[in-house]
PDB file of C-alpha atoms and ligand atoms in Angstrom:
ATOM      1  CA  MET A   8      18.997  -0.746   2.661  1.00 93.00           C
ATOM      2  CA  LYS A   9      21.663   1.974   2.708  1.00 96.00           C
ATOM      3  CA  TRP A  10      20.628   5.596   2.204  1.00 95.00           C
ATOM      4  CA  LYS A  11      22.630   5.722  -1.009  1.00 97.00           C
ATOM      5  CA  SER A  12      20.482   2.925  -2.469  1.00 97.00           C
ATOM      6  CA  HIS A  13      17.212   4.469  -1.236  1.00 98.00           C
ATOM      7  CA  ALA A  14      18.208   7.756  -2.868  1.00 98.00           C
ATOM      8  CA  ALA A  15      19.477   6.173  -6.108  1.00 98.00           C
ATOM      9  CA  ILE A  16      16.298   4.136  -6.700  1.00 98.00           C
ATOM     10  CA  THR A  17      14.013   7.048  -5.850  1.00 98.00           C
ATOM     11  CA  ARG A  18      15.951   9.486  -8.053  1.00 98.00           C
ATOM     12  CA  ALA A  19      15.998   7.070 -11.007  1.00 98.00           C
ATOM     13  CA  VAL A  20      12.202   6.716 -10.883  1.00 98.00           C
ATOM     14  CA  CYS A  21      11.575  10.452 -10.379  1.00 98.00           C
ATOM     15  CA  LYS A  22      13.849  11.281 -13.333  1.00 98.00           C
ATOM     16  CA  GLU A  23      12.004   8.820 -15.588  1.00 98.00           C
ATOM     17  CA  LEU A  24       8.637  10.247 -14.528  1.00 97.00           C
ATOM     18  CA  GLY A  25       9.836  13.823 -15.043  1.00 97.00           C
ATOM     19  CA  VAL A  26       9.269  14.825 -11.404  1.00 97.00           C
ATOM     20  CA  PRO A  27      10.753  18.339 -10.962  1.00 97.00           C
ATOM     21  CA  GLU A  28      14.055  18.329  -9.061  1.00 96.00           C
ATOM     22  CA  HIS A  29      12.680  20.269  -6.095  1.00 96.00           C
ATOM     23  CA  TYR A  30      10.014  17.596  -5.477  1.00 97.00           C
ATOM     24  CA  GLU A  31      12.451  14.799  -6.265  1.00 98.00           C
ATOM     25  CA  GLU A  32      14.619  16.060  -3.383  1.00 97.00           C
ATOM     26  CA  MET A  33      11.608  16.060  -1.051  1.00 98.00           C
ATOM     27  CA  ILE A  34      10.759  12.460  -1.974  1.00 98.00           C
ATOM     28  CA  VAL A  35      14.402  11.417  -1.517  1.00 98.00           C
ATOM     29  CA  ASP A  36      14.488  13.148   1.897  1.00 97.00           C
ATOM     30  CA  GLY A  37      11.339  11.229   2.831  1.00 96.00           C
ATOM     31  CA  ALA A  38      12.897   7.984   1.601  1.00 97.00           C
ATOM     32  CA  VAL A  39      15.747   8.224   4.123  1.00 95.00           C
ATOM     33  CA  GLU A  40      13.775   9.829   6.941  1.00 94.00           C
ATOM     34  CA  PRO A  41      12.504   6.652   8.710  1.00 92.00           C
ATOM     35  CA  ASP A  42      16.082   5.695   9.694  1.00 87.00           C
ATOM     36  CA  ARG A  43      16.408   9.020  11.589  1.00 85.00           C
ATOM     37  CA  ASN A  44      12.814   9.471  12.581  1.00 80.00           C
ATOM     38  CA  PRO A  45      10.983   6.120  12.574  1.00 76.00           C
ATOM     39  CA  VAL A  46       7.292   5.862  11.856  1.00 76.00           C
ATOM     40  CA  LEU A  47       5.444   4.729  14.985  1.00 76.00           C
ATOM     41  CA  VAL A  48       2.235   2.753  15.189  1.00 72.00           C
ATOM     42  CA  GLY A  49      -0.241   2.128  18.006  1.00 68.00           C
ATOM     43  CA  ARG A  50      -2.619   4.404  19.880  1.00 63.00           C
ATOM     44  CA  SER A  51      -0.992   4.598  23.278  1.00 56.00           C
ATOM     45  CA  THR A  52       1.850   7.133  23.567  1.00 56.00           C
ATOM     46  CA  THR A  53       3.760   4.818  25.922  1.00 59.00           C
ATOM     47  CA  LYS A  54       3.329   1.666  23.852  1.00 63.00           C
ATOM     48  CA  ARG A  55       3.831   2.982  20.330  1.00 66.00           C
ATOM     49  CA  LEU A  56       6.026   0.693  18.264  1.00 71.00           C
ATOM     50  CA  ARG A  57       8.480   1.399  15.467  1.00 74.00           C
ATOM     51  CA  VAL A  58       7.334   0.081  12.115  1.00 77.00           C
ATOM     52  CA  ALA A  59       9.611  -2.812  11.112  1.00 77.00           C
ATOM     53  CA  HIS A  60      12.009  -1.886   8.295  1.00 73.00           C
ATOM     54  CA  HIS A  61      12.787  -5.450   7.255  1.00 71.00           C
ATOM     55  CA  GLY A  62       9.666  -7.193   8.474  1.00 68.00           C
ATOM     56  CA  ARG A  63       5.992  -6.960   7.592  1.00 72.00           C
ATOM     57  CA  SER A  64       4.934  -3.331   7.539  1.00 79.00           C
ATOM     58  CA  ASP A  65       2.103  -3.590   5.010  1.00 86.00           C
ATOM     59  CA  ARG A  66      -0.496  -1.663   6.950  1.00 88.00           C
ATOM     60  CA  ALA A  67       1.764   1.219   7.993  1.00 91.00           C
ATOM     61  CA  THR A  68       3.119   1.485   4.430  1.00 94.00           C
ATOM     62  CA  THR A  69      -0.375   1.534   2.933  1.00 95.00           C
ATOM     63  CA  VAL A  70      -1.457   4.224   5.416  1.00 94.00           C
ATOM     64  CA  LEU A  71       1.535   6.378   4.374  1.00 95.00           C
ATOM     65  CA  LEU A  72       0.636   5.895   0.702  1.00 97.00           C
ATOM     66  CA  TRP A  73      -2.952   6.952   1.394  1.00 97.00           C
ATOM     67  CA  LYS A  74      -1.674  10.046   3.220  1.00 96.00           C
ATOM     68  CA  ALA A  75       0.548  10.832   0.236  1.00 97.00           C
ATOM     69  CA  ARG A  76      -2.325  10.438  -2.197  1.00 97.00           C
ATOM     70  CA  ALA A  77      -4.714  12.542  -0.086  1.00 97.00           C
ATOM     71  CA  ALA A  78      -2.123  15.333   0.232  1.00 97.00           C
ATOM     72  CA  TYR A  79      -1.425  15.155  -3.512  1.00 97.00           C
ATOM     73  CA  LEU A  80      -5.139  15.490  -4.337  1.00 96.00           C
ATOM     74  CA  ASP A  81      -5.363  18.437  -1.895  1.00 95.00           C
ATOM     75  CA  GLY A  82      -2.498  20.179  -3.677  1.00 95.00           C
ATOM     76  CA  ASP A  83      -0.268  19.813  -0.598  1.00 97.00           C
ATOM     77  CA  ASP A  84       2.744  18.636  -2.599  1.00 96.00           C
ATOM     78  CA  GLU A  85       5.206  18.973   0.262  1.00 97.00           C
ATOM     79  CA  HIS A  86       3.387  16.464   2.455  1.00 97.00           C
ATOM     80  CA  ALA A  87       2.584  14.273  -0.543  1.00 97.00           C
ATOM     81  CA  CYS A  88       6.321  13.960  -1.303  1.00 98.00           C
ATOM     82  CA  ARG A  89       7.273  13.381   2.326  1.00 97.00           C
ATOM     83  CA  HIS A  90       4.692  10.635   2.943  1.00 97.00           C
ATOM     84  CA  LEU A  91       5.447   9.021  -0.414  1.00 98.00           C
ATOM     85  CA  GLY A  92       9.174   8.999   0.377  1.00 97.00           C
ATOM     86  CA  ARG A  93       8.607   7.506   3.834  1.00 96.00           C
ATOM     87  CA  ALA A  94       6.443   4.743   2.344  1.00 96.00           C
ATOM     88  CA  LEU A  95       9.139   4.035  -0.266  1.00 97.00           C
ATOM     89  CA  HIS A  96      11.682   3.543   2.504  1.00 96.00           C
ATOM     90  CA  TYR A  97       9.696   0.630   3.938  1.00 95.00           C
ATOM     91  CA  ILE A  98       8.950  -0.799   0.488  1.00 96.00           C
ATOM     92  CA  GLN A  99      12.644  -0.740  -0.451  1.00 97.00           C
ATOM     93  CA  ASP A 100      13.850  -2.087   2.914  1.00 95.00           C
ATOM     94  CA  ARG A 101      11.332  -4.910   2.709  1.00 95.00           C
ATOM     95  CA  CYS A 102      12.967  -6.180  -0.499  1.00 96.00           C
ATOM     96  CA  VAL A 103      16.192  -6.900   1.412  1.00 96.00           C
ATOM     97  CA  SER A 104      16.382 -10.091   3.441  1.00 95.00           C
ATOM     98  CA  ARG A 105      17.230  -9.815   7.131  1.00 92.00           C
ATOM     99  CA  CYS A 106      19.616 -12.750   6.481  1.00 93.00           C
ATOM    100  CA  LEU A 107      20.871 -15.192   9.062  1.00 92.00           C
ATOM    101  CA  SER A 108      22.769 -12.512  10.976  1.00 93.00           C
ATOM    102  CA  TRP A 109      23.109  -8.726  11.149  1.00 91.00           C
ATOM    103  CA  HIS A 110      26.628  -9.031   9.728  1.00 94.00           C
ATOM    104  CA  ARG A 111      25.320 -10.859   6.616  1.00 94.00           C
ATOM    105  CA  HIS A 112      22.537  -8.315   6.262  1.00 95.00           C
ATOM    106  CA  CYS A 113      25.046  -5.436   6.298  1.00 95.00           C
ATOM    107  CA  LEU A 114      27.182  -7.198   3.672  1.00 96.00           C
ATOM    108  CA  LEU A 115      24.110  -7.658   1.488  1.00 97.00           C
ATOM    109  CA  GLU A 116      23.224  -3.952   1.815  1.00 96.00           C
ATOM    110  CA  GLU A 117      26.777  -3.007   0.854  1.00 97.00           C
ATOM    111  CA  ARG A 118      26.680  -5.222  -2.219  1.00 97.00           C
ATOM    112  CA  ILE A 119      23.349  -3.696  -3.254  1.00 98.00           C
ATOM    113  CA  MET A 120      24.856  -0.224  -2.833  1.00 97.00           C
ATOM    114  CA  GLU A 121      27.598  -1.072  -5.343  1.00 97.00           C
ATOM    115  CA  LEU A 122      25.080  -1.966  -8.069  1.00 97.00           C
ATOM    116  CA  ALA A 123      23.569   0.436 -10.589  1.00 97.00           C
ATOM    117  CA  VAL A 124      19.790   0.894 -10.458  1.00 98.00           C
ATOM    118  CA  PRO A 125      18.366  -1.301 -13.274  1.00 98.00           C
ATOM    119  CA  HIS A 126      16.705   1.135 -15.649  1.00 97.00           C
ATOM    120  CA  GLY A 127      14.646  -1.670 -17.209  1.00 98.00           C
ATOM    121  CA  GLN A 128      12.890  -2.210 -13.881  1.00 98.00           C
ATOM    122  CA  VAL A 129      12.080   1.506 -13.661  1.00 98.00           C
ATOM    123  CA  ILE A 130      10.382   1.268 -17.066  1.00 98.00           C
ATOM    124  CA  ASN A 131       8.675  -2.038 -16.163  1.00 98.00           C
ATOM    125  CA  GLY A 132       7.318  -0.671 -12.902  1.00 98.00           C
ATOM    126  CA  ILE A 133       5.915   2.444 -14.567  1.00 98.00           C
ATOM    127  CA  ARG A 134       4.425   0.381 -17.403  1.00 97.00           C
ATOM    128  CA  HIS A 135       2.661  -2.000 -15.009  1.00 97.00           C
ATOM    129  CA  SER A 136       1.433   0.743 -12.698  1.00 97.00           C
ATOM    130  CA  LYS A 137      -2.268   1.382 -12.154  1.00 95.00           C
ATOM    131  CA  SER A 138      -3.614   4.271 -10.158  1.00 93.00           C
ATOM    132  CA  SER A 139      -5.847   2.540  -7.648  1.00 94.00           C
ATOM    133  CA  PRO A 140      -5.835   1.587  -3.962  1.00 95.00           C
ATOM    134  CA  ASP A 141      -6.141  -2.111  -4.835  1.00 94.00           C
ATOM    135  CA  PHE A 142      -3.009  -1.826  -6.960  1.00 96.00           C
ATOM    136  CA  ILE A 143      -0.853  -0.241  -4.261  1.00 96.00           C
ATOM    137  CA  ARG A 144      -2.111  -2.771  -1.721  1.00 95.00           C
ATOM    138  CA  SER A 145      -1.268  -5.652  -4.063  1.00 96.00           C
ATOM    139  CA  CYS A 146       2.233  -4.218  -4.631  1.00 96.00           C
ATOM    140  CA  VAL A 147       2.900  -3.887  -0.902  1.00 95.00           C
ATOM    141  CA  LYS A 148       1.690  -7.457  -0.316  1.00 95.00           C
ATOM    142  CA  ALA A 149       3.651  -8.939  -3.223  1.00 96.00           C
ATOM    143  CA  ILE A 150       7.103  -7.873  -1.986  1.00 95.00           C
ATOM    144  CA  ARG A 151       9.318 -10.785  -0.957  1.00 94.00           C
ATOM    145  CA  PRO A 152      12.667 -10.177   0.761  1.00 95.00           C
ATOM    146  CA  SER A 153      15.645 -11.424  -1.220  1.00 96.00           C
ATOM    147  CA  SER A 154      19.145 -12.331  -0.080  1.00 96.00           C
ATOM    148  CA  GLU A 155      20.487 -11.958  -3.620  1.00 97.00           C
ATOM    149  CA  PRO A 156      21.724  -8.363  -4.214  1.00 97.00           C
ATOM    150  CA  PHE A 157      20.527  -7.818  -7.784  1.00 97.00           C
ATOM    151  CA  SER A 158      17.165  -9.452  -7.172  1.00 97.00           C
ATOM    152  CA  ALA A 159      16.559  -7.279  -4.072  1.00 98.00           C
ATOM    153  CA  LEU A 160      17.523  -4.117  -5.959  1.00 98.00           C
ATOM    154  CA  ALA A 161      15.461  -5.051  -9.039  1.00 98.00           C
ATOM    155  CA  GLN A 162      12.399  -5.726  -6.907  1.00 98.00           C
ATOM    156  CA  ALA A 163      12.829  -2.490  -4.925  1.00 98.00           C
ATOM    157  CA  THR A 164      13.172  -0.556  -8.191  1.00 98.00           C
ATOM    158  CA  PHE A 165      10.158  -2.189  -9.837  1.00 98.00           C
ATOM    159  CA  TYR A 166       7.810  -1.573  -6.895  1.00 98.00           C
ATOM    160  CA  SER A 167       9.137   1.933  -6.237  1.00 98.00           C
ATOM    161  CA  ALA A 168       8.459   2.851  -9.878  1.00 98.00           C
ATOM    162  CA  ALA A 169       5.003   1.249  -9.867  1.00 98.00           C
ATOM    163  CA  ILE A 170       4.026   2.972  -6.622  1.00 97.00           C
ATOM    164  CA  ILE A 171       5.417   6.459  -7.317  1.00 98.00           C
ATOM    165  CA  SER A 172       3.691   6.383 -10.693  1.00 97.00           C
ATOM    166  CA  SER A 173       0.429   5.231  -9.104  1.00 97.00           C
ATOM    167  CA  VAL A 174       0.380   7.852  -6.321  1.00 97.00           C
ATOM    168  CA  LEU A 175       1.401  10.763  -8.573  1.00 97.00           C
ATOM    169  CA  ASP A 176      -1.019   9.901 -11.369  1.00 94.00           C
ATOM    170  CA  GLY A 177      -3.734  12.484 -11.955  1.00 87.00           C
ATOM    171  CA  PRO A 178      -7.277  11.738 -10.795  1.00 86.00           C
ATOM    172  CA  ASP A 179      -8.847   9.583 -13.493  1.00 84.00           C
ATOM    173  CA  PRO A 180     -11.905   7.813 -12.079  1.00 84.00           C
ATOM    174  CA  PRO A 181     -13.876   5.322 -14.186  1.00 84.00           C
ATOM    175  CA  PRO A 182     -16.470   7.418 -16.074  1.00 85.00           C
ATOM    176  CA  SER A 183     -19.346   5.531 -14.439  1.00 89.00           C
ATOM    177  CA  ILE A 184     -18.008   5.654 -10.846  1.00 88.00           C
ATOM    178  CA  GLU A 185     -21.037   7.540  -9.497  1.00 89.00           C
ATOM    179  CA  GLU A 186     -23.470   5.091 -11.094  1.00 91.00           C
ATOM    180  CA  MET A 187     -21.362   2.146  -9.854  1.00 91.00           C
ATOM    181  CA  LEU A 188     -21.439   3.582  -6.330  1.00 91.00           C
ATOM    182  CA  ARG A 189     -25.194   4.167  -6.462  1.00 93.00           C
ATOM    183  CA  ARG A 190     -25.871   0.597  -7.625  1.00 94.00           C
ATOM    184  CA  SER A 191     -23.466  -0.890  -5.140  1.00 92.00           C
ATOM    185  CA  SER A 192     -25.118   1.066  -2.329  1.00 93.00           C
ATOM    186  CA  ILE A 193     -28.571  -0.268  -3.345  1.00 95.00           C
ATOM    187  CA  ILE A 194     -27.259  -3.862  -3.572  1.00 94.00           C
ATOM    188  CA  ARG A 195     -25.597  -3.435  -0.176  1.00 93.00           C
ATOM    189  CA  THR A 196     -28.849  -2.257   1.433  1.00 94.00           C
ATOM    190  CA  ILE A 197     -30.888  -5.070  -0.170  1.00 95.00           C
ATOM    191  CA  THR A 198     -28.298  -7.663   0.901  1.00 93.00           C
ATOM    192  CA  LEU A 199     -28.254  -6.263   4.437  1.00 92.00           C
ATOM    193  CA  VAL A 200     -32.044  -6.416   4.778  1.00 93.00           C
ATOM    194  CA  THR A 201     -32.466  -9.877   3.182  1.00 93.00           C
ATOM    195  CA  SER A 202     -29.551 -11.269   5.207  1.00 91.00           C
ATOM    196  CA  ALA A 203     -30.987  -9.903   8.456  1.00 91.00           C
ATOM    197  CA  VAL A 204     -34.458 -11.299   7.661  1.00 93.00           C
ATOM    198  CA  SER A 205     -33.149 -14.733   6.630  1.00 90.00           C
ATOM    199  CA  ALA A 206     -30.878 -14.876   9.695  1.00 89.00           C
ATOM    200  CA  THR A 207     -33.831 -14.080  11.979  1.00 91.00           C
ATOM    201  CA  ILE A 208     -35.986 -16.775  10.314  1.00 90.00           C
ATOM    202  CA  LEU A 209     -33.169 -19.322  10.630  1.00 87.00           C
ATOM    203  CA  ILE A 210     -32.715 -18.533  14.337  1.00 88.00           C
ATOM    204  CA  PHE A 211     -36.453 -18.917  14.990  1.00 87.00           C
ATOM    205  CA  LEU A 212     -36.552 -22.220  13.102  1.00 87.00           C
ATOM    206  CA  ALA A 213     -33.454 -23.458  14.924  1.00 84.00           C
ATOM    207  CA  LEU A 214     -34.953 -22.579  18.307  1.00 84.00           C
ATOM    208  CA  GLY A 215     -38.171 -24.362  17.294  1.00 81.00           C
ATOM    209  CA  SER A 216     -38.609 -27.762  15.733  1.00 77.00           C
ATOM    210  CA  ALA A 217     -35.742 -27.666  13.180  1.00 74.00           C
ATOM    211  CA  GLY A 218     -32.961 -27.955  15.761  1.00 77.00           C
ATOM    212  CA  PRO A 219     -29.676 -26.056  16.305  1.00 79.00           C
ATOM    213  CA  LEU A 220     -27.946 -27.701  13.325  1.00 79.00           C
ATOM    214  CA  LEU A 221     -29.857 -25.275  11.115  1.00 79.00           C
ATOM    215  CA  LEU A 222     -27.728 -22.449  12.542  1.00 83.00           C
ATOM    216  CA  VAL A 223     -24.938 -23.633  10.223  1.00 85.00           C
ATOM    217  CA  LEU A 224     -26.922 -22.007   7.405  1.00 86.00           C
ATOM    218  CA  LEU A 225     -26.316 -18.599   9.014  1.00 87.00           C
ATOM    219  CA  ILE A 226     -23.053 -18.652   7.127  1.00 90.00           C
ATOM    220  CA  ILE A 227     -24.941 -17.889   3.873  1.00 90.00           C
ATOM    221  CA  PRO A 228     -26.322 -14.450   4.902  1.00 87.00           C
ATOM    222  CA  ALA A 229     -23.039 -13.691   6.675  1.00 90.00           C
ATOM    223  CA  VAL A 230     -20.980 -14.391   3.533  1.00 93.00           C
ATOM    224  CA  SER A 231     -23.428 -12.456   1.310  1.00 90.00           C
ATOM    225  CA  MET A 232     -23.156  -9.424   3.586  1.00 91.00           C
ATOM    226  CA  ALA A 233     -19.368  -9.656   3.692  1.00 93.00           C
ATOM    227  CA  ILE A 234     -19.113  -9.835  -0.127  1.00 94.00           C
ATOM    228  CA  SER A 235     -21.440  -6.897  -0.786  1.00 91.00           C
ATOM    229  CA  GLU A 236     -19.754  -4.818   1.952  1.00 93.00           C
ATOM    230  CA  ARG A 237     -16.337  -5.555   0.486  1.00 92.00           C
ATOM    231  CA  ARG A 238     -17.422  -4.528  -3.025  1.00 92.00           C
ATOM    232  CA  TYR A 239     -18.976  -1.341  -1.691  1.00 93.00           C
ATOM    233  CA  ARG A 240     -15.882  -0.426   0.395  1.00 94.00           C
ATOM    234  CA  SER A 241     -13.627  -1.121  -2.565  1.00 92.00           C
ATOM    235  CA  LEU A 242     -15.636   1.291  -4.751  1.00 93.00           C
ATOM    236  CA  ILE A 243     -15.635   3.939  -2.006  1.00 94.00           C
ATOM    237  CA  GLU A 244     -11.845   3.626  -1.791  1.00 93.00           C
ATOM    238  CA  LEU A 245     -11.514   3.901  -5.574  1.00 93.00           C
ATOM    239  CA  ALA A 246     -13.675   7.047  -5.563  1.00 93.00           C
ATOM    240  CA  GLU A 247     -11.584   8.520  -2.721  1.00 94.00           C
ATOM    241  CA  TRP A 248      -8.340   7.643  -4.514  1.00 94.00           C
ATOM    242  CA  HIS A 249      -9.529   9.686  -7.504  1.00 93.00           C
ATOM    243  CA  GLY A 250     -10.864  12.544  -5.390  1.00 90.00           C
ATOM    244  CA  CYS A 251     -14.553  11.893  -6.162  1.00 87.00           C
ATOM    245  CA  LEU A 252     -15.668  11.841  -2.503  1.00 79.00           C
TER     246      LEU A 252
HETATM  247 ZN1  LIG B   6      15.507   1.385   7.013  1.00 72.70          ZN
END
């Protein structure tokens, strides 16, 4: 996507949300930054890779959104805006198909640049927004590249609005988050212990008279542990998203 489109979408959403101009500029700067200064992934300094602008970049985008949220909760608005803008760049680029050739892709970007940002999609995105890590993850996953200019722009606008609104929403945890966490932690411990005990019994039985076929049943404690761990992690993330941990 061209810088003009990145800036236009981001500005339209910031204006609707009443983001002060100074911060709007920071988010817009962030939204064009990855084309000058790409986000790199990977641990090794020699093998770090550029995050794909028009391919799957879900994980890197989600990490940037988490950084934005953490900075926002810390009161570090400058970094919050920068990380949010950088994440928006990948979200908006992802809406645009790579097309059959680079030439076609450039034509598509130019046609998108000529269109006005659809205000209805700004409103829709804000209306559908929820402030939670599951929501931003689902948005990032749901994006599908389009080779039709208006559809690509509408999608980029909708998800930009939903995500900016989600990240810049004030901390508002569910009132019972601490109780939910406490219960989930107890369930997780019980599941862990019962799964470990039942797995041990199954292994002993399988090694004895019951035969190795019994090992198939190990899937039950494994699935139980995975489900309870997932629920617990999801609550921890929700608490972190709202600054409770
Ligand atoms: Zn780009």
